[in-house]
Short mmCIF file of C-alpha atoms and ligand atoms in Angstrom, two decimals:
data_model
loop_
_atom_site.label_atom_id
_atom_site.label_comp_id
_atom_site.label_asym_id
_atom_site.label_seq_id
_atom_site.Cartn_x
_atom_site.Cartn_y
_atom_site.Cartn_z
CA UNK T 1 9.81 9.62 20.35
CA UNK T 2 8.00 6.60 20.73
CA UNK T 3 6.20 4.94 17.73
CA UNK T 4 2.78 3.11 18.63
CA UNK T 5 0.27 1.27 16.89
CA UNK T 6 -3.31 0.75 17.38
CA UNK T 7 -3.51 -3.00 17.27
CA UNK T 8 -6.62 -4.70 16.22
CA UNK T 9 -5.77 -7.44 18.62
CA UNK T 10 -7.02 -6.34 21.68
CA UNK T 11 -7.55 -2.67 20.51
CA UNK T 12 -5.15 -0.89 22.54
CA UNK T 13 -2.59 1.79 21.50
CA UNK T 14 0.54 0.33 22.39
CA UNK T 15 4.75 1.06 21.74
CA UNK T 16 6.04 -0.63 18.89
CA UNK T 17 9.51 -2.84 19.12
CA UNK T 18 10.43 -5.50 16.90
CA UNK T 19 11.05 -8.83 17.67
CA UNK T 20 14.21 -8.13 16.23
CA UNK T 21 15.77 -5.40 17.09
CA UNK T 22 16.58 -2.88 14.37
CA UNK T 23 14.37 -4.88 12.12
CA UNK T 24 10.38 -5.18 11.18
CA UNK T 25 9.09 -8.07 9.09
CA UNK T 26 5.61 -7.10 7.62
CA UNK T 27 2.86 -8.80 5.87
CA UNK T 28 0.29 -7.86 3.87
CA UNK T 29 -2.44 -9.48 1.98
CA UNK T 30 -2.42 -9.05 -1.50
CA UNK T 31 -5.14 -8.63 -4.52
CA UNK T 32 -6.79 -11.66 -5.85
CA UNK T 33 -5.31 -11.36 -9.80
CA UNK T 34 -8.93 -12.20 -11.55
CA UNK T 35 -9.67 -8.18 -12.27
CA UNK T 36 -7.55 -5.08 -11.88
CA UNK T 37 -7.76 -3.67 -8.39
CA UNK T 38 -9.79 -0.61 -7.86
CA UNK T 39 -8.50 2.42 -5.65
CA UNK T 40 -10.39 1.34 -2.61
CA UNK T 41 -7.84 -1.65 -2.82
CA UNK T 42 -4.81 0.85 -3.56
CA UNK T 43 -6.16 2.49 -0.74
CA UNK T 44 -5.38 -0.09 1.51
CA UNK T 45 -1.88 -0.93 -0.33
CA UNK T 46 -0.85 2.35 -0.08
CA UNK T 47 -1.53 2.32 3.65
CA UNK T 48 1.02 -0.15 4.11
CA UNK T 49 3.13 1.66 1.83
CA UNK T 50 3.00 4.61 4.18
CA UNK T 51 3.76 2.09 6.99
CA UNK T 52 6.59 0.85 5.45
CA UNK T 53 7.96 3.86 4.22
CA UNK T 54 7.86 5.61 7.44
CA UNK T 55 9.41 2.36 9.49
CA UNK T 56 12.38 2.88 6.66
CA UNK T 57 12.47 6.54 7.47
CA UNK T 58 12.61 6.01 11.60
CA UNK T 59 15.81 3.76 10.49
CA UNK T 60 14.35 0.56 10.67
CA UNK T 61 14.74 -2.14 7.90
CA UNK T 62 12.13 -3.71 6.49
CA UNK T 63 11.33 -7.17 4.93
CA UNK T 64 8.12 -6.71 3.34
CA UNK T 65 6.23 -9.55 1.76
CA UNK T 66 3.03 -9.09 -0.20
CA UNK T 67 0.96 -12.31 -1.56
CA UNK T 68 -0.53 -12.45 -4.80
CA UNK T 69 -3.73 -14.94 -4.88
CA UNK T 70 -3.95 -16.84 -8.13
CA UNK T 71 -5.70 -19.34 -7.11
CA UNK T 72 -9.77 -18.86 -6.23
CA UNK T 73 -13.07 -19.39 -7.21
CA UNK T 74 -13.41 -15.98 -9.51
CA UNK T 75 -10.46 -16.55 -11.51
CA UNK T 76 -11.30 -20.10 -12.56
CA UNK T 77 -14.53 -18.56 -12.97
CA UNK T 78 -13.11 -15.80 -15.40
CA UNK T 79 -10.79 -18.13 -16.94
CA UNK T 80 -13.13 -20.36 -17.75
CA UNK T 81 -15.61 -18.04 -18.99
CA UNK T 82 -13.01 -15.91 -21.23
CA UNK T 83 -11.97 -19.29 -22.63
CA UNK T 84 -8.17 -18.64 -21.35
CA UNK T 85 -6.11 -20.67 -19.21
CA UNK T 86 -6.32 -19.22 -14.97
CA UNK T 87 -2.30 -18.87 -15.86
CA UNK T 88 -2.97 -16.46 -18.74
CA UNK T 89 -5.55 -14.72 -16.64
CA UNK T 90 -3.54 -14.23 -13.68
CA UNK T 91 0.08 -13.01 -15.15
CA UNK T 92 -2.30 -10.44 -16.97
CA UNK T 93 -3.28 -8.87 -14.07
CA UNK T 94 -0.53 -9.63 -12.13
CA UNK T 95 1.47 -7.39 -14.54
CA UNK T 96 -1.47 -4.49 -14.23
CA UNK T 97 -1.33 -4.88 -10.77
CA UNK T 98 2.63 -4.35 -10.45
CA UNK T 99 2.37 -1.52 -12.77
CA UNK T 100 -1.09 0.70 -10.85
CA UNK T 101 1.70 -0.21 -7.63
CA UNK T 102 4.38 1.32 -9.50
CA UNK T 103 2.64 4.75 -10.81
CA UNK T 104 1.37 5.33 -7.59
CA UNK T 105 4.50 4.78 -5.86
CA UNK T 106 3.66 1.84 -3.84
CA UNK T 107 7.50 0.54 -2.87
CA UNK T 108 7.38 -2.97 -4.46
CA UNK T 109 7.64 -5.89 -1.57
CA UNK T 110 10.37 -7.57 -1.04
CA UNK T 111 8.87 -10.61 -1.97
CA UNK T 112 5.46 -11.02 -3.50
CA UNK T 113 4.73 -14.41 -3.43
CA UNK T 114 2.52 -16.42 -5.76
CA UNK T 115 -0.47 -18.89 -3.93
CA UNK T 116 0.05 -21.78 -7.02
CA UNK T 117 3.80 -21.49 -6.28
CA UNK T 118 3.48 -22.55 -2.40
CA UNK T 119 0.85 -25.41 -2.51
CA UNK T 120 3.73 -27.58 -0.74
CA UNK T 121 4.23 -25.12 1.91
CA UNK T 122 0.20 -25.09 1.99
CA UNK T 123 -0.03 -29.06 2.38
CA UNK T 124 2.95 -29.07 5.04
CA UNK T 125 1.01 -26.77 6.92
CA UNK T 126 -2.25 -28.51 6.29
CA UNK T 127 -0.52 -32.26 6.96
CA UNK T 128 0.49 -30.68 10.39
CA UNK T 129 -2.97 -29.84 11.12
CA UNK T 130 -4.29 -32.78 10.52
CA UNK T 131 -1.44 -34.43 13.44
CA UNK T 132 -2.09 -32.35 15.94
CA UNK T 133 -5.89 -32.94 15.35
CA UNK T 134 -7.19 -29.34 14.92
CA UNK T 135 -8.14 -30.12 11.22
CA UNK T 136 -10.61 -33.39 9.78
CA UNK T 137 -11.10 -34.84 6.03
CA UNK T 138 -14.25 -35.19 4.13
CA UNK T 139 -15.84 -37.60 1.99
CA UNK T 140 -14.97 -35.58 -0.96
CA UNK T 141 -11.43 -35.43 -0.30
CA UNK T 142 -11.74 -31.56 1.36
CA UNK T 143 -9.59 -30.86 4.65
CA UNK T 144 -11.30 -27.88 7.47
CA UNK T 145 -10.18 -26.57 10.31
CA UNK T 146 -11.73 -27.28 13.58
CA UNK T 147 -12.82 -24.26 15.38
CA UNK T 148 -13.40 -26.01 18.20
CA UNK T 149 -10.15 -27.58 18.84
CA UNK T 150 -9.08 -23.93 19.15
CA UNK T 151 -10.47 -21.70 22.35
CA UNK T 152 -8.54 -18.43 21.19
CA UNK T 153 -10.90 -18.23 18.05
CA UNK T 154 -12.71 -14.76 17.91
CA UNK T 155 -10.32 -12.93 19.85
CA UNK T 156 -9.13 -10.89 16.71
CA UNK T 157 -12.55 -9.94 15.62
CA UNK T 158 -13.91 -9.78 19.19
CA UNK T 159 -16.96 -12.27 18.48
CA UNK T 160 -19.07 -13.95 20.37
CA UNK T 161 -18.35 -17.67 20.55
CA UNK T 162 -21.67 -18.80 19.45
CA UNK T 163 -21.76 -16.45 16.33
CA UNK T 164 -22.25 -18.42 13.05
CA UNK T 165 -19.54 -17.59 9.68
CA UNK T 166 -21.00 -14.64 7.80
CA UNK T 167 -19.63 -13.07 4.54
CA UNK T 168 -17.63 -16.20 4.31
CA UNK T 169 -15.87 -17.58 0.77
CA UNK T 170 -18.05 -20.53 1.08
CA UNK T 171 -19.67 -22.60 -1.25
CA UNK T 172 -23.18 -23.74 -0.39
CA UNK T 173 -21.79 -27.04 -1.04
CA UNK T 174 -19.68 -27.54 2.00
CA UNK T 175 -22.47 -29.43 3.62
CA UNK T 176 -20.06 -32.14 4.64
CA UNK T 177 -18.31 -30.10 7.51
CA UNK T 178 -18.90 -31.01 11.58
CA UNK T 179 -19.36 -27.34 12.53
CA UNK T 180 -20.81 -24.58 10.50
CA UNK T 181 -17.96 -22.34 11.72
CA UNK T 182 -14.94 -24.60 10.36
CA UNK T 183 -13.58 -23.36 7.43
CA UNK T 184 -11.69 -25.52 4.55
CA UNK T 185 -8.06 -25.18 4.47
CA UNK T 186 -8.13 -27.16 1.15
CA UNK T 187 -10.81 -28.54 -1.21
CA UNK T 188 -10.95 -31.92 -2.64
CA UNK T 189 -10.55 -32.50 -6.49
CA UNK T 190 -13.47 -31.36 -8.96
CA UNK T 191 -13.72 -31.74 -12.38
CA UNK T 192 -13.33 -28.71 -14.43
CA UNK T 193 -11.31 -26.90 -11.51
CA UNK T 194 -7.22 -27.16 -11.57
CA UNK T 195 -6.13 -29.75 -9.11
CA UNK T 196 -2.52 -30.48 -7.38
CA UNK T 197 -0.91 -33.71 -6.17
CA UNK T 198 0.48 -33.33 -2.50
CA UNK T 199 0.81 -34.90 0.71
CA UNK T 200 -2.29 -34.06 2.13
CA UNK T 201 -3.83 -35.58 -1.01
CA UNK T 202 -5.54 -34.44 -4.71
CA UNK T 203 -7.31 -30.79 -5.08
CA UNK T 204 -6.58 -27.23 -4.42
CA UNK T 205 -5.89 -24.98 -1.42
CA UNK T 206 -8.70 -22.99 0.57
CA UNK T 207 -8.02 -18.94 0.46
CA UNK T 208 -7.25 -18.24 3.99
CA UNK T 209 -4.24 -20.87 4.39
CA UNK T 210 -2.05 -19.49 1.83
CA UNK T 211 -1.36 -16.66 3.78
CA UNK T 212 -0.35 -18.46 6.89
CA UNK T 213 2.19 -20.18 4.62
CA UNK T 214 3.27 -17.98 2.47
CA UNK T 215 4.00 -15.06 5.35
CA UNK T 216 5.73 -17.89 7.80
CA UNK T 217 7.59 -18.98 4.73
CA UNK T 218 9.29 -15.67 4.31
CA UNK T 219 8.90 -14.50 7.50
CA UNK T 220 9.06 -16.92 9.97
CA UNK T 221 6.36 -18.20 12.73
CA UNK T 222 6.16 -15.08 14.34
CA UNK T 223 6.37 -11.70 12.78
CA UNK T 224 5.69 -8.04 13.56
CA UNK T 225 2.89 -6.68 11.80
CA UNK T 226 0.24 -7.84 9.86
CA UNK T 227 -1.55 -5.54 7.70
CA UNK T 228 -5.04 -5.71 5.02
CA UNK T 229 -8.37 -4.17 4.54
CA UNK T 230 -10.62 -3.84 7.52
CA UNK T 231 -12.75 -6.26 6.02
CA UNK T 232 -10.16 -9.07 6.13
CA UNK T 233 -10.54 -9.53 10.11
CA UNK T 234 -13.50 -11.78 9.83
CA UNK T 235 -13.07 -14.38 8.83
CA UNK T 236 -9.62 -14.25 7.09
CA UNK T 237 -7.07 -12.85 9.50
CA UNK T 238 -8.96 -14.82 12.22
CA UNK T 239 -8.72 -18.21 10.49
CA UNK T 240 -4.92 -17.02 9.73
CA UNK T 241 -4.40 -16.90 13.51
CA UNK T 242 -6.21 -19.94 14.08
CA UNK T 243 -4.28 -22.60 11.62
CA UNK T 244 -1.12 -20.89 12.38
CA UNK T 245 -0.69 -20.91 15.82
CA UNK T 246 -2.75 -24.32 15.98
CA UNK T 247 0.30 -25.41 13.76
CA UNK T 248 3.20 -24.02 15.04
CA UNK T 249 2.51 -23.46 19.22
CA UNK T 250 3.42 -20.19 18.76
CA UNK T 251 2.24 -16.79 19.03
CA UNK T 252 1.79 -15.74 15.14
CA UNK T 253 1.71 -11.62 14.35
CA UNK T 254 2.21 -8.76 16.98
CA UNK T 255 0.44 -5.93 15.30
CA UNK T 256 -2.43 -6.25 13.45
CA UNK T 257 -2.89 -2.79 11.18
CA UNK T 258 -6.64 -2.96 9.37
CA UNK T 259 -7.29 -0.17 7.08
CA UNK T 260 -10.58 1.10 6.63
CA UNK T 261 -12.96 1.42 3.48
CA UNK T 262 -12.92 3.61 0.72
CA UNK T 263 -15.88 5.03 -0.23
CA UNK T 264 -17.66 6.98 -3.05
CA UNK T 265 -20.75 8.35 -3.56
CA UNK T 266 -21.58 7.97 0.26
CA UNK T 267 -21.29 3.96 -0.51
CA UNK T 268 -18.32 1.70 0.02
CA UNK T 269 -16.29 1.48 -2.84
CA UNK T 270 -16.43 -2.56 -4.22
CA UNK T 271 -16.67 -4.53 -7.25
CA UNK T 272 -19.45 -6.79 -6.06
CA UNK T 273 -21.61 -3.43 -6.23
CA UNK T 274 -20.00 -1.85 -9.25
CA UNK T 275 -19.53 1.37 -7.03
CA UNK T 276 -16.18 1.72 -8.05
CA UNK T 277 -13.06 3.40 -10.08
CA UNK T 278 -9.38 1.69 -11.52
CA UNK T 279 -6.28 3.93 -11.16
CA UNK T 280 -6.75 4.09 -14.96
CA UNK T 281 -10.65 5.43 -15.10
CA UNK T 282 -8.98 8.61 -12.61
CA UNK T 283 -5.60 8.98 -14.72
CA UNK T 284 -8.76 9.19 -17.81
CA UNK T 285 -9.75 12.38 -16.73
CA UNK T 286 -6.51 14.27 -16.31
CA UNK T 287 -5.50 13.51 -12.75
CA UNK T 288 -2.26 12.52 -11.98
CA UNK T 289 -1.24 9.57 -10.34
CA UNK T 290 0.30 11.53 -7.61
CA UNK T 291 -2.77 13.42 -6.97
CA UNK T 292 -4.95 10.68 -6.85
CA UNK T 293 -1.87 8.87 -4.09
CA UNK T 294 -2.40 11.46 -2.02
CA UNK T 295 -6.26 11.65 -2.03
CA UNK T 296 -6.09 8.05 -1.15
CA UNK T 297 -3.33 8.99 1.40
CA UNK T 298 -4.48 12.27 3.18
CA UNK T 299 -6.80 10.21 6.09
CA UNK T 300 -6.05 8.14 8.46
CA UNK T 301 -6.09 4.63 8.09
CA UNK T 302 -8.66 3.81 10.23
CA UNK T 303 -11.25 6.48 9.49
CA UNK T 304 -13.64 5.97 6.23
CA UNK T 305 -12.71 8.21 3.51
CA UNK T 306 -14.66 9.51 0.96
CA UNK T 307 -13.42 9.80 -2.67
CA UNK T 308 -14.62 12.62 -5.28
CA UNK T 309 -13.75 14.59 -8.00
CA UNK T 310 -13.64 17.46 -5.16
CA UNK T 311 -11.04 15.30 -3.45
CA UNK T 312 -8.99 14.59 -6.22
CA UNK T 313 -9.10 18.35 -7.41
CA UNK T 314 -7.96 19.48 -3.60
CA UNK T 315 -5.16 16.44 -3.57
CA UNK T 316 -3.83 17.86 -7.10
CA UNK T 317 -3.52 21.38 -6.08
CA UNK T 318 -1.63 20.22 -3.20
CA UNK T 319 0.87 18.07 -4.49
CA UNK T 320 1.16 21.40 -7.21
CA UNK T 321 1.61 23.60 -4.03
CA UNK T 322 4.06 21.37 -2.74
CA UNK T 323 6.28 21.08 -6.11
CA UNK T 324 6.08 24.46 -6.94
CA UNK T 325 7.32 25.46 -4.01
CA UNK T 326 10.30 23.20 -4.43
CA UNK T 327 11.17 24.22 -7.80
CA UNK T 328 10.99 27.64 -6.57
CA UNK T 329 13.85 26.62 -3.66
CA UNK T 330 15.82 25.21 -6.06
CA UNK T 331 15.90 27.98 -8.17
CA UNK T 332 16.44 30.85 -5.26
CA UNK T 333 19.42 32.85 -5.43
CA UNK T 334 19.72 35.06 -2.67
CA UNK T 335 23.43 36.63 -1.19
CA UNK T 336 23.65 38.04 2.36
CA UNK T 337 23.01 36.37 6.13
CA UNK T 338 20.98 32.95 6.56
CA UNK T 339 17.49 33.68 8.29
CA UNK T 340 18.49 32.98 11.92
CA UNK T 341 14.93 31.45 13.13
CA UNK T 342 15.23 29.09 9.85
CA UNK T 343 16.41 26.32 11.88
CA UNK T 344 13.76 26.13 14.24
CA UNK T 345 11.02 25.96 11.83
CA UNK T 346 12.65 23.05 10.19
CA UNK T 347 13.67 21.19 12.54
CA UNK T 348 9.86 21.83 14.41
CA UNK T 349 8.27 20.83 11.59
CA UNK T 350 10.25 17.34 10.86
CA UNK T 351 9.59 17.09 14.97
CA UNK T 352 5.73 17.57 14.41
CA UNK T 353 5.63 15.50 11.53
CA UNK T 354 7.32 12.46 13.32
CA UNK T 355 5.07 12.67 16.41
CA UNK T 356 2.29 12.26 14.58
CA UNK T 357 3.51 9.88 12.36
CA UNK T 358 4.66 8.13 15.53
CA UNK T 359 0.72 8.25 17.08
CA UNK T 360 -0.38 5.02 14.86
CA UNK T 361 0.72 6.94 11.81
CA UNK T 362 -1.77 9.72 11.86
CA UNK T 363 -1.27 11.18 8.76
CA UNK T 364 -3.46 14.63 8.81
CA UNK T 365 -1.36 16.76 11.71
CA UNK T 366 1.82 15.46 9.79
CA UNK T 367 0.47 16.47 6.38
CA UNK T 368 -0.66 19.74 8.57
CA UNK T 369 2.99 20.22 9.72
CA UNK T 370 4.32 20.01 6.14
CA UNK T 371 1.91 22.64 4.92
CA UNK T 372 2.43 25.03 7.35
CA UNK T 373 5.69 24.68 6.73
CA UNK T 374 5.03 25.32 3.01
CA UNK T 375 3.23 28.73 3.97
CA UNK T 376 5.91 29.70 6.16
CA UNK T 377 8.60 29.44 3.63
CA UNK T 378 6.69 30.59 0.64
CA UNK T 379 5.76 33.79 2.63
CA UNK T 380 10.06 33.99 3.58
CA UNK T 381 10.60 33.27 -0.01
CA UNK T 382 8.20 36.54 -1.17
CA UNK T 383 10.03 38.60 1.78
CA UNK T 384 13.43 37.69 0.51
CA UNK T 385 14.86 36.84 3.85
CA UNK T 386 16.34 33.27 3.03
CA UNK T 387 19.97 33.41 2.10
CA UNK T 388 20.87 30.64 -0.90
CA UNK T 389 21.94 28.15 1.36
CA UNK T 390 18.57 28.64 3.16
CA UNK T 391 16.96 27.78 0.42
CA UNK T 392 18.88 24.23 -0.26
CA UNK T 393 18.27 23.47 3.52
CA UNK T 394 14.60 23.97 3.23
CA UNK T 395 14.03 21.91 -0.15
CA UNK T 396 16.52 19.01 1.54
CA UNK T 397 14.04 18.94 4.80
CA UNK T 398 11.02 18.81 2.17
CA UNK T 399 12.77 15.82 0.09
CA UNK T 400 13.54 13.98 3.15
CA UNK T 401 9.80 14.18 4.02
CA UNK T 402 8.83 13.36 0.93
CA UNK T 403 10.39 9.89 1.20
CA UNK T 404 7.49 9.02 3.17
CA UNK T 405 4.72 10.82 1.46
CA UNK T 406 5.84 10.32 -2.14
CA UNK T 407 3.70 12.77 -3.60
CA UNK T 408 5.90 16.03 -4.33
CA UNK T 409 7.34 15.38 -7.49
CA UNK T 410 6.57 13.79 -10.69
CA UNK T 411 7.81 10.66 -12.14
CA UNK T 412 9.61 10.97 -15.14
CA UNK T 413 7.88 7.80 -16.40
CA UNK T 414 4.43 9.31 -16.41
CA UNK T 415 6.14 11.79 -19.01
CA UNK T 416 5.14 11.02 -22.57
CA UNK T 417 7.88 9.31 -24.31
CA UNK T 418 8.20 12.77 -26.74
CA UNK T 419 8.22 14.90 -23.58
CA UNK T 420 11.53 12.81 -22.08
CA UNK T 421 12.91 12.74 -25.25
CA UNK T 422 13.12 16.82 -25.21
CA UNK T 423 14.11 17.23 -21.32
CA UNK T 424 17.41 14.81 -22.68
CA UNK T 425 17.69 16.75 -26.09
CA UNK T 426 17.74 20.16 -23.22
CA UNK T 427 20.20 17.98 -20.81
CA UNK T 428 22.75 17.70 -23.97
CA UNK T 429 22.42 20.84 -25.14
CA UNK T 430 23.16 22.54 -21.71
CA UNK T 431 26.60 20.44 -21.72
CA UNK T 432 27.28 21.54 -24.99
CA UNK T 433 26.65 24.87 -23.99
CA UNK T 434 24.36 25.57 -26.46
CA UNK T 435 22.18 27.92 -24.96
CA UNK T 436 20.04 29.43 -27.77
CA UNK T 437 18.82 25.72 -28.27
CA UNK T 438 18.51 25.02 -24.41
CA UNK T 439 16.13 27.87 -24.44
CA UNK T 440 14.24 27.10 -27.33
CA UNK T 441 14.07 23.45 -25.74
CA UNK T 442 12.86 25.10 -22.31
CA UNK T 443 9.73 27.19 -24.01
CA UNK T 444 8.74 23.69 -26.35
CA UNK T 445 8.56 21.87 -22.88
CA UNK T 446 6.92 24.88 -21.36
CA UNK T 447 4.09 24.64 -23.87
CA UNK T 448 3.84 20.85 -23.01
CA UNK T 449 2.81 21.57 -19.69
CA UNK T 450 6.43 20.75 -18.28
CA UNK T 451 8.76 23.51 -16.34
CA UNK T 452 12.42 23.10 -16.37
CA UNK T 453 14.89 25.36 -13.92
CA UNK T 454 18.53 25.11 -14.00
CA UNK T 455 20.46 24.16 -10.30
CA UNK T 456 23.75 23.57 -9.72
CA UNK T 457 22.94 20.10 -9.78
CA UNK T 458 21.62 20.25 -13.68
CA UNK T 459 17.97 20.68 -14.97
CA UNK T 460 15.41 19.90 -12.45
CA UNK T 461 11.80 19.77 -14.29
CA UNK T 462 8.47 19.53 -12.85
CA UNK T 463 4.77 19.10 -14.53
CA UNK T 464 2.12 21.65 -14.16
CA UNK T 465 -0.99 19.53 -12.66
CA UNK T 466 -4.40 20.39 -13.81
CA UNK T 467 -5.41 22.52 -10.98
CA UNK T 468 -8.45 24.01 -10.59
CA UNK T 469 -8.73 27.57 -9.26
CA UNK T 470 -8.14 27.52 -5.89
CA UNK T 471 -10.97 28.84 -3.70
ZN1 ZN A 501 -4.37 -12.86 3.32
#
């Protein structure tokens, strides 16, 4: 099976291979650390979770490199206005951010990067620029790009050449430029705002640039996909393109992956507008942060998905359907034949789920394959037909699936600390063999919402989600 991509550039399906073979290097743009991120952002980073998770899963390995912007205009904004220094600010959320990635399963990059710690990357690039004549300096000490010393801007975006910068990070003090389209690739010194010494000379980077140097740092000058929110085409990924292949002469990113918006309450889901919910506001009202993965994961990347509490109640009945049913499998005893046609529904539905997977990772058919897959078993479970060994073939199919998905069972770490505590008090009893107290343990967990079965391979234990009644 062939896995394609619908790239941005040029907006064509096409078959993926690496530049190098066996291997993808992918990067994405990370949060801006002034604020916790809101799930329309973990929408988007869980999107190129997915994406990396499933290139792991076809056998590929993955370098994946996620930046972290603490540098900007907001958070010396914040900084200043909470009376903290931007460093305080920005390790504060940088730690919130790590941990929202971690509960909902995000695989950590291999490198996240930090903007303040590559301003000399940043000026190298910049200093290059300013050789090969695409960039110019300003009175005030400020560096842009040229636009027009660079014919393949707009082909990202698709804009007409004559279009002037919209929705642009730009202040309306940049009256100095040549062109209304450049865009600064670092600002001069100002007083109040931190400042660095380089080559190119006193001040601070511009936004877009750090993510030219920061990806070719780690990744080199050309890489294979580029991922981000679909509003990150205009201007940012198209000034990316620009200033990177301006500096380098060659081609920059292969794939470019944009993931649409979130929305809620028939609005897109942003903090400018204050239509929008942290991980922590959904975990608030009893959700867990599996459900709410999956309700951010169930559409496809490109299509607009609306969030709601109807959402979030469907998404946590089916991550419940899905662990119960594994719990169940691990738990089957059943003597006699194996199920003959067994085979052939697994091995169909890991086939279905990987060609749709492979179709620019279009999650709904594969999430379609897994449930019907789910029925099918559950209804050979009730009938008795599966043999034991049946049963651990099934539930090893499911886990292997899962690897992508990452949504079937809970993480002991969202446990409260006095609910772990009893699953390990339950572990040591059972190799004691103390089973009156292994018991007693099982029905104290039981009434904290947590079920424990015994396998051959120990305790396995999952949580009963809040689940409304299905209808
Ligand atoms: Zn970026």
């Amino acid at each position: 099976m062939t896995l394609r991509f619908r790239n941005t550039l040029g907006g064509a399906l096409e078959p993926f291979q690496p530049l190098e073979p066996g291997h993808v290097r992918v990067y994405s743009c990370g949060p801006t650390v002034y604020a916790p991120a809101h799930i329309g952002n973990f929408r988007s980073f869980i999107f190129a979770d997915l994406l990396r998770r499933y290139l792991a899963w076809k056998g590929y390995a993955v370098t994946w490199v996620m930046n972290i912007t603490d540098v900007d205009d907001k958070i010396i904004r914040d900084a200043t206005a909470q009376g903290i220094s931007i460093a305080e600010l920005t390790e504060r959320h940088t730690a919130t951010f790590i941990d929202d990635m971690r509960r909902l399963r995000v695989t950590i990059p291999d490198q996240m990067p930090r903007a303040t710690a590559h301003i000399a990357e940043m000026a190298g690039l910049i200093g290059t620029l300013l050789q090969k004549g695409h960039a110019y300096r300003t009175d005030d000490g400020s560096i842009f790009f040229r636009i027009a010393s660079w014919p393949g801007y707009g082909r990202l975006a698709r804009l007409d050449p004559d279009r002037q910068r919209v929705g642009e990070r730009v202040e309306a003090d940049e009256y100095s430029k040549d062109d209304v389209r450049d865009f600064a690739l670092w600002k001069g010194p100002r007083v109040g705002e931190p400042s660095w010494s380089t080559a190119v000379g006193e001040g601070r980077p511009g936004w877009h640039i750090e993510c030219s140097a920061m990806s070719m740092c780690y990744l080199g000058p050309s890489f294979d996909i580029h991922t981000g929110g679909i509003d990150l085409v205009f201007p940012h990924h198209e000034d990316e393109i620009a200033q990177s292949e301006a500096a380098t002469g060659q081609p920059f990113v292969r794939t470019w992956l944009h993931c649409a918006h979130l929305q809620m309450g028939g609005q897109k889901m942003a903090k400018r507008s204050g239509n929008f919910a942290r991980p922590e506001d959904i975990y608030a009202t009893g959700a867990s942060p599996r459900a709410l993965r999956y309700a951010l994961l169930a559409a496809h990347y490109r299509a607009s998905l609306e969030f709601s509490d109807e959402s979030l109640a469907a998404a946590a009945t089916t991550v419940e359907r899905l662990s119960t049913l594994l719990s169940t499998l691990d738990g089957y005893r059943q003597g006699g034949d194996d199920d003959v046609t067994l085979p052939v529904l697994l091995s169909s539905a890991r086939d279905a789920f990987e060609a749709s997977l492979d179709d620019d990772l279009n999650i709904s058919p594969a999430l379609g394959a897994v449930f019907e897959l789910v029925r099918e078993l559950n209804r050979r479970i009730a009938a008795r037909t599966l043999s034991s060994a049946d049963a651990a073939r099934a539930a090893t199919l499911l886990r292997d699936l899962d690897t992508v998905l990452a949504v079937a069972e809970e993480d002991r770490e969202d446990l409260p600390a006095a609910v772990a505590t009893l699953l390990d008090e339950r572990a040591a009893a059972r190799i004691g063999r103390d089973w009156a107290r292994a018991d007693a343990l099982r029905q104290e967990l039981a009434r904290a919402g947590v079920l424990v079965e015994d396998t051959r391979d120990g305790q396995r234990w999952r949580r009963q989600e809040a689940v409304r009644d299905e209808v």
